[in-house]
CSV table of N, CA and C in Angstrom, one decimal:
chain,number,residue,atom,x,y,z
R,1,UNK,N,-61.1,73.2,-47.5
R,1,UNK,CA,-60.4,72.1,-46.8
R,1,UNK,C,-58.9,72.4,-47.0
R,2,UNK,N,-58.1,72.1,-46.0
R,2,UNK,CA,-56.7,72.3,-46.0
R,2,UNK,C,-56.1,71.3,-47.1
R,3,UNK,N,-55.0,71.7,-47.7
R,3,UNK,CA,-54.4,70.9,-48.7
R,3,UNK,C,-53.6,69.7,-48.1
R,4,UNK,N,-53.2,69.9,-46.8
R,4,UNK,CA,-52.4,68.9,-46.2
R,4,UNK,C,-53.2,67.8,-45.5
R,5,UNK,N,-54.5,67.8,-45.7
R,5,UNK,CA,-55.4,66.7,-45.2
R,5,UNK,C,-55.8,65.8,-46.4
R,6,UNK,N,-55.5,64.5,-46.3
R,6,UNK,CA,-55.9,63.6,-47.3
R,6,UNK,C,-57.4,63.2,-47.2
R,7,UNK,N,-58.1,63.3,-48.3
R,7,UNK,CA,-59.6,63.0,-48.3
R,7,UNK,C,-59.9,62.0,-49.4
R,8,UNK,N,-60.8,61.1,-49.2
R,8,UNK,CA,-61.3,60.4,-50.3
R,8,UNK,C,-62.5,61.1,-50.9
R,9,UNK,N,-63.1,60.6,-52.0
R,9,UNK,CA,-64.1,61.4,-52.7
R,9,UNK,C,-65.3,61.7,-51.8
R,10,UNK,N,-65.8,60.7,-51.0
R,10,UNK,CA,-66.9,61.0,-50.2
R,10,UNK,C,-66.7,62.1,-49.2
R,11,UNK,N,-65.5,62.1,-48.6
R,11,UNK,CA,-65.1,63.1,-47.7
R,11,UNK,C,-65.0,64.5,-48.4
R,12,UNK,N,-64.5,64.5,-49.6
R,12,UNK,CA,-64.4,65.7,-50.3
R,12,UNK,C,-65.8,66.3,-50.5
R,13,UNK,N,-66.7,65.5,-50.8
R,13,UNK,CA,-68.1,66.0,-51.0
R,13,UNK,C,-68.7,66.6,-49.8
R,14,UNK,N,-68.2,66.2,-48.6
R,14,UNK,CA,-68.7,66.8,-47.3
R,14,UNK,C,-67.7,67.8,-46.7
R,15,UNK,N,-66.7,68.2,-47.5
R,15,UNK,CA,-65.6,69.0,-46.9
R,15,UNK,C,-66.0,70.2,-46.1
R,16,UNK,N,-67.0,70.9,-46.6
R,16,UNK,CA,-67.4,72.2,-46.0
R,16,UNK,C,-68.0,71.8,-44.6
R,17,UNK,N,-68.9,70.8,-44.5
R,17,UNK,CA,-69.4,70.4,-43.3
R,17,UNK,C,-68.4,69.8,-42.3
R,18,UNK,N,-67.4,69.1,-42.9
R,18,UNK,CA,-66.3,68.6,-42.0
R,18,UNK,C,-65.5,69.7,-41.4
R,19,UNK,N,-65.2,70.7,-42.2
R,19,UNK,CA,-64.4,71.8,-41.7
R,19,UNK,C,-65.2,72.5,-40.5
R,20,UNK,N,-66.5,72.8,-40.8
R,20,UNK,CA,-67.3,73.5,-39.8
R,20,UNK,C,-67.3,72.7,-38.5
R,21,UNK,N,-67.4,71.4,-38.5
R,21,UNK,CA,-67.4,70.6,-37.3
R,21,UNK,C,-66.0,70.5,-36.7
R,22,UNK,N,-65.0,70.3,-37.5
R,22,UNK,CA,-63.6,70.2,-36.9
R,22,UNK,C,-63.2,71.5,-36.2
R,23,UNK,N,-63.7,72.6,-36.7
R,23,UNK,CA,-63.4,73.9,-36.0
R,23,UNK,C,-64.1,74.1,-34.7
R,24,UNK,N,-65.0,73.2,-34.3
R,24,UNK,CA,-65.7,73.3,-33.1
R,24,UNK,C,-65.0,72.4,-32.0
R,25,UNK,N,-64.0,71.6,-32.4
R,25,UNK,CA,-63.4,70.7,-31.4
R,25,UNK,C,-62.0,71.3,-31.1
R,26,UNK,N,-61.8,71.7,-29.8
R,26,UNK,CA,-60.6,72.4,-29.4
R,26,UNK,C,-59.7,71.5,-28.6
R,27,UNK,N,-58.4,71.7,-28.8
R,27,UNK,CA,-57.3,71.2,-28.0
R,27,UNK,C,-57.4,72.1,-26.7
R,28,UNK,N,-57.8,71.5,-25.5
R,28,UNK,CA,-58.0,72.4,-24.4
R,28,UNK,C,-56.7,72.9,-23.8
R,29,UNK,N,-55.5,72.3,-24.1
R,29,UNK,CA,-54.3,72.9,-23.6
R,29,UNK,C,-53.8,74.0,-24.4
R,30,UNK,N,-54.1,74.0,-25.7
R,30,UNK,CA,-53.6,75.1,-26.6
R,30,UNK,C,-54.7,76.1,-26.9
R,31,UNK,N,-55.9,75.7,-26.7
R,31,UNK,CA,-57.1,76.6,-26.9
R,31,UNK,C,-57.2,77.0,-28.4
R,32,UNK,N,-57.0,76.1,-29.3
R,32,UNK,CA,-57.2,76.3,-30.7
R,32,UNK,C,-57.8,75.0,-31.2
R,33,UNK,N,-58.7,75.2,-32.2
R,33,UNK,CA,-59.4,74.0,-32.8
R,33,UNK,C,-58.4,73.1,-33.5
R,34,UNK,N,-58.8,71.8,-33.6
R,34,UNK,CA,-57.9,70.8,-34.1
R,34,UNK,C,-57.7,71.0,-35.6
R,35,UNK,N,-58.6,71.6,-36.3
R,35,UNK,CA,-58.4,71.8,-37.7
R,35,UNK,C,-57.3,72.8,-38.0
R,36,UNK,N,-57.4,74.0,-37.4
R,36,UNK,CA,-56.4,75.0,-37.6
R,36,UNK,C,-55.1,74.7,-36.9
R,37,UNK,N,-55.1,73.9,-35.9
R,37,UNK,CA,-53.9,73.4,-35.2
R,37,UNK,C,-53.1,72.4,-36.1
R,38,UNK,N,-53.8,71.8,-37.0
R,38,UNK,CA,-53.1,70.9,-38.0
R,38,UNK,C,-53.0,69.5,-37.4
R,39,UNK,N,-53.9,69.1,-36.6
R,39,UNK,CA,-53.9,67.8,-36.0
R,39,UNK,C,-54.5,66.7,-36.9
R,40,UNK,N,-55.2,67.1,-37.9
R,40,UNK,CA,-55.9,66.1,-38.8
R,40,UNK,C,-55.0,65.8,-40.0
R,41,UNK,N,-54.8,64.5,-40.2
R,41,UNK,CA,-54.0,64.1,-41.3
R,41,UNK,C,-54.8,63.5,-42.5
R,42,UNK,N,-55.9,62.8,-42.1
R,42,UNK,CA,-56.7,62.1,-43.2
R,42,UNK,C,-58.1,61.9,-42.7
R,43,UNK,N,-59.1,62.0,-43.7
R,43,UNK,CA,-60.5,61.7,-43.5
R,43,UNK,C,-61.0,60.9,-44.6
R,44,UNK,N,-61.6,59.8,-44.3
R,44,UNK,CA,-62.3,58.9,-45.3
R,44,UNK,C,-63.7,58.6,-44.8
R,45,UNK,N,-64.6,58.5,-45.8
R,45,UNK,CA,-65.9,58.1,-45.5
R,45,UNK,C,-66.3,56.9,-46.5
R,46,UNK,N,-66.7,55.8,-45.9
R,46,UNK,CA,-67.0,54.7,-46.7
R,46,UNK,C,-68.4,54.7,-47.2
R,47,UNK,N,-68.8,53.7,-48.0
R,47,UNK,CA,-70.1,53.6,-48.6
R,47,UNK,C,-71.3,53.4,-47.6
R,48,UNK,N,-70.9,53.0,-46.4
R,48,UNK,CA,-71.9,52.8,-45.4
R,48,UNK,C,-72.1,54.1,-44.5
R,49,UNK,N,-71.3,55.1,-44.8
R,49,UNK,CA,-71.4,56.3,-44.0
R,49,UNK,C,-70.5,56.3,-42.8
R,50,UNK,N,-69.5,55.4,-42.8
R,50,UNK,CA,-68.6,55.4,-41.6
R,50,UNK,C,-67.4,56.4,-41.9
R,51,UNK,N,-67.2,57.3,-41.0
R,51,UNK,CA,-66.1,58.3,-41.2
R,51,UNK,C,-64.9,57.9,-40.3
R,52,UNK,N,-63.7,57.7,-41.0
R,52,UNK,CA,-62.5,57.4,-40.2
R,52,UNK,C,-61.6,58.6,-40.3
R,53,UNK,N,-61.2,59.1,-39.2
R,53,UNK,CA,-60.2,60.2,-39.1
R,53,UNK,C,-58.9,59.8,-38.6
R,54,UNK,N,-57.8,60.2,-39.2
R,54,UNK,CA,-56.5,59.9,-38.7
R,54,UNK,C,-55.9,61.2,-38.3
R,55,UNK,N,-55.5,61.3,-37.0
R,55,UNK,CA,-55.1,62.5,-36.4
R,55,UNK,C,-53.9,62.3,-35.5
R,56,UNK,N,-53.3,63.3,-35.0
R,56,UNK,CA,-52.2,63.3,-34.1
R,56,UNK,C,-52.4,64.3,-33.0
R,57,UNK,N,-51.5,64.4,-32.1
R,57,UNK,CA,-51.5,65.4,-31.0
R,57,UNK,C,-50.2,66.2,-31.1
R,58,UNK,N,-50.1,67.3,-30.4
R,58,UNK,CA,-48.9,68.1,-30.4
R,58,UNK,C,-47.8,67.4,-29.6
R,59,UNK,N,-48.2,66.5,-28.7
R,59,UNK,CA,-47.3,65.9,-27.8
R,59,UNK,C,-47.8,64.6,-27.3
R,60,UNK,N,-47.0,63.6,-27.1
R,60,UNK,CA,-47.5,62.3,-26.7
R,60,UNK,C,-48.0,62.3,-25.3
R,61,UNK,N,-47.7,63.3,-24.5
R,61,UNK,CA,-48.2,63.5,-23.1
R,61,UNK,C,-49.5,64.3,-23.1
R,62,UNK,N,-50.1,64.6,-24.2
R,62,UNK,CA,-51.3,65.4,-24.2
R,62,UNK,C,-52.4,64.8,-23.3
R,63,UNK,N,-52.9,65.6,-22.4
R,63,UNK,CA,-53.9,65.2,-21.4
R,63,UNK,C,-55.2,64.9,-22.0
R,64,UNK,N,-55.5,65.3,-23.2
R,64,UNK,CA,-56.8,65.1,-23.8
R,64,UNK,C,-56.8,64.0,-24.8
R,65,UNK,N,-55.7,63.2,-24.9
R,65,UNK,CA,-55.6,62.1,-25.9
R,65,UNK,C,-56.6,61.0,-25.7
R,66,UNK,N,-57.2,60.9,-24.5
R,66,UNK,CA,-58.2,59.9,-24.3
R,66,UNK,C,-59.6,60.3,-24.6
R,67,UNK,N,-59.9,61.6,-24.4
R,67,UNK,CA,-61.2,62.1,-24.5
R,67,UNK,C,-61.5,62.8,-25.9
R,68,UNK,N,-60.5,63.5,-26.4
R,68,UNK,CA,-60.7,64.3,-27.6
R,68,UNK,C,-61.2,63.4,-28.8
R,69,UNK,N,-60.5,62.3,-29.0
R,69,UNK,CA,-61.0,61.4,-30.2
R,69,UNK,C,-62.5,61.0,-30.0
R,70,UNK,N,-62.9,60.7,-28.8
R,70,UNK,CA,-64.3,60.4,-28.6
R,70,UNK,C,-65.2,61.6,-28.9
R,71,UNK,N,-64.8,62.7,-28.4
R,71,UNK,CA,-65.6,64.0,-28.6
R,71,UNK,C,-65.7,64.2,-30.1
R,72,UNK,N,-64.6,64.1,-30.8
R,72,UNK,CA,-64.5,64.3,-32.3
R,72,UNK,C,-65.5,63.4,-33.0
R,73,UNK,N,-65.5,62.1,-32.7
R,73,UNK,CA,-66.3,61.1,-33.3
R,73,UNK,C,-67.8,61.5,-33.1
R,74,UNK,N,-68.2,61.9,-31.9
R,74,UNK,CA,-69.6,62.3,-31.7
R,74,UNK,C,-70.0,63.5,-32.5
R,75,UNK,N,-69.1,64.5,-32.7
R,75,UNK,CA,-69.4,65.7,-33.5
R,75,UNK,C,-69.5,65.3,-34.9
R,76,UNK,N,-68.7,64.4,-35.4
R,76,UNK,CA,-68.8,64.0,-36.8
R,76,UNK,C,-70.1,63.3,-37.2
R,77,UNK,N,-70.6,62.6,-36.2
R,77,UNK,CA,-71.9,61.9,-36.5
R,77,UNK,C,-73.1,62.8,-36.6
R,78,UNK,N,-72.9,64.1,-36.3
R,78,UNK,CA,-74.0,65.0,-36.5
R,78,UNK,C,-74.1,65.5,-38.0
R,79,UNK,N,-73.1,65.2,-38.8
R,79,UNK,CA,-73.2,65.6,-40.2
R,79,UNK,C,-74.0,64.6,-41.0
R,80,UNK,N,-74.9,65.2,-41.8
R,80,UNK,CA,-75.8,64.3,-42.7
R,80,UNK,C,-74.9,63.6,-43.6
R,81,UNK,N,-75.0,62.3,-43.7
R,81,UNK,CA,-74.2,61.4,-44.5
R,81,UNK,C,-73.2,60.6,-43.8
R,82,UNK,N,-73.0,61.0,-42.5
R,82,UNK,CA,-72.1,60.2,-41.6
R,82,UNK,C,-72.9,59.5,-40.6
R,83,UNK,N,-72.9,58.2,-40.7
R,83,UNK,CA,-73.6,57.4,-39.8
R,83,UNK,C,-72.9,57.0,-38.5
R,84,UNK,N,-71.6,56.8,-38.7
R,84,UNK,CA,-70.7,56.4,-37.6
R,84,UNK,C,-69.3,57.0,-37.8
R,85,UNK,N,-68.5,57.1,-36.7
R,85,UNK,CA,-67.2,57.7,-36.9
R,85,UNK,C,-66.2,57.1,-35.9
R,86,UNK,N,-65.0,57.0,-36.3
R,86,UNK,CA,-63.9,56.5,-35.4
R,86,UNK,C,-62.7,57.4,-35.7
R,87,UNK,N,-61.8,57.4,-34.7
R,87,UNK,CA,-60.6,58.3,-34.8
R,87,UNK,C,-59.4,57.4,-34.5
R,88,UNK,N,-58.5,57.4,-35.4
R,88,UNK,CA,-57.2,56.7,-35.2
R,88,UNK,C,-56.1,57.7,-34.9
R,89,UNK,N,-55.5,57.6,-33.8
R,89,UNK,CA,-54.4,58.5,-33.4
R,89,UNK,C,-53.1,57.9,-33.8
R,90,UNK,N,-52.3,58.7,-34.5
R,90,UNK,CA,-50.9,58.3,-34.9
R,90,UNK,C,-49.9,59.2,-34.4
R,91,UNK,N,-48.7,58.8,-34.4
R,91,UNK,CA,-47.6,59.6,-33.9
R,91,UNK,C,-46.6,59.9,-35.0
R,92,UNK,N,-46.8,59.3,-36.1
R,92,UNK,CA,-45.9,59.6,-37.3
R,92,UNK,C,-46.8,59.8,-38.5
R,93,UNK,N,-46.6,60.9,-39.2
R,93,UNK,CA,-45.5,61.9,-39.0
R,93,UNK,C,-45.7,62.7,-37.7
R,94,UNK,N,-44.7,63.1,-37.2
R,94,UNK,CA,-44.7,63.9,-35.9
R,94,UNK,C,-45.3,65.3,-36.3
R,95,UNK,N,-46.2,65.7,-35.4
R,95,UNK,CA,-46.8,67.1,-35.6
R,95,UNK,C,-45.7,68.1,-35.4
R,96,UNK,N,-45.8,69.2,-36.3
R,96,UNK,CA,-44.8,70.3,-36.2
R,96,UNK,C,-45.6,71.6,-36.2
R,97,UNK,N,-45.0,72.6,-35.7
R,97,UNK,CA,-45.6,74.0,-35.7
R,97,UNK,C,-46.0,74.4,-37.1
R,98,UNK,N,-45.3,74.0,-38.1
R,98,UNK,CA,-45.6,74.4,-39.5
R,98,UNK,C,-47.0,73.9,-39.9
R,99,UNK,N,-47.6,73.0,-39.2
R,99,UNK,CA,-48.9,72.5,-39.5
R,99,UNK,C,-50.0,73.5,-39.1
R,100,UNK,N,-49.7,74.4,-38.2
R,100,UNK,CA,-50.7,75.4,-37.8
R,100,UNK,C,-51.1,76.3,-39.0
R,101,UNK,N,-52.4,76.5,-39.2
R,101,UNK,CA,-52.8,77.3,-40.3
R,101,UNK,C,-52.5,78.8,-40.1
R,102,UNK,N,-52.6,79.6,-41.1
R,102,UNK,CA,-52.3,81.0,-41.0
R,102,UNK,C,-53.3,81.6,-39.9
R,103,UNK,N,-54.6,81.3,-40.0
R,103,UNK,CA,-55.6,81.7,-39.0
R,103,UNK,C,-55.2,81.3,-37.6
R,104,UNK,N,-54.7,80.1,-37.5
R,104,UNK,CA,-54.3,79.5,-36.2
R,104,UNK,C,-53.1,80.3,-35.6
R,105,UNK,N,-52.2,80.6,-36.5
R,105,UNK,CA,-51.0,81.4,-36.1
R,105,UNK,C,-51.4,82.7,-35.5
R,106,UNK,N,-52.3,83.4,-36.2
R,106,UNK,CA,-52.7,84.7,-35.8
R,106,UNK,C,-53.4,84.6,-34.5
R,107,UNK,N,-54.3,83.6,-34.3
R,107,UNK,CA,-55.0,83.4,-33.1
R,107,UNK,C,-54.1,83.1,-31.9
R,108,UNK,N,-53.0,82.5,-32.2
R,108,UNK,CA,-52.0,82.1,-31.1
R,108,UNK,C,-51.0,83.2,-30.9
R,109,UNK,N,-51.0,84.2,-31.7
R,109,UNK,CA,-50.0,85.3,-31.6
R,109,UNK,C,-48.6,84.9,-32.2
R,110,UNK,N,-48.6,84.0,-33.1
R,110,UNK,CA,-47.4,83.5,-33.8
R,110,UNK,C,-47.4,84.2,-35.2
R,111,UNK,N,-46.2,84.5,-35.7
R,111,UNK,CA,-46.1,85.1,-37.0
R,111,UNK,C,-46.8,84.3,-38.0
R,112,UNK,N,-47.7,84.9,-38.8
R,112,UNK,CA,-48.4,84.1,-39.8
R,112,UNK,C,-47.6,83.6,-41.0
R,113,UNK,N,-46.3,83.9,-41.0
R,113,UNK,CA,-45.4,83.4,-42.1
R,113,UNK,C,-44.8,82.1,-41.9
């Protein structure tokens, strides 16, 4: 799991499964998954198995802002231990290019440094 994503203990326990699922959800405008793009800020899972994700988008005018959170919630519910999921979209802190992972930079043709 990325160091810049805040996790509670339950989310840490499922971090490998979370990463696998996050890497399957793509920002359709940039064609990179939301994990490597750096859109995820926080993941918590409560004692009832509800997963709350705090995320952002690269731009406030992102055309997928209405559908992508719903798609993400559905994908997260396929993980054993997650019974329900919701996504909170925030605009602060503002997303920056520096949030793109090294793998993401390589995939986009950006210098990995």
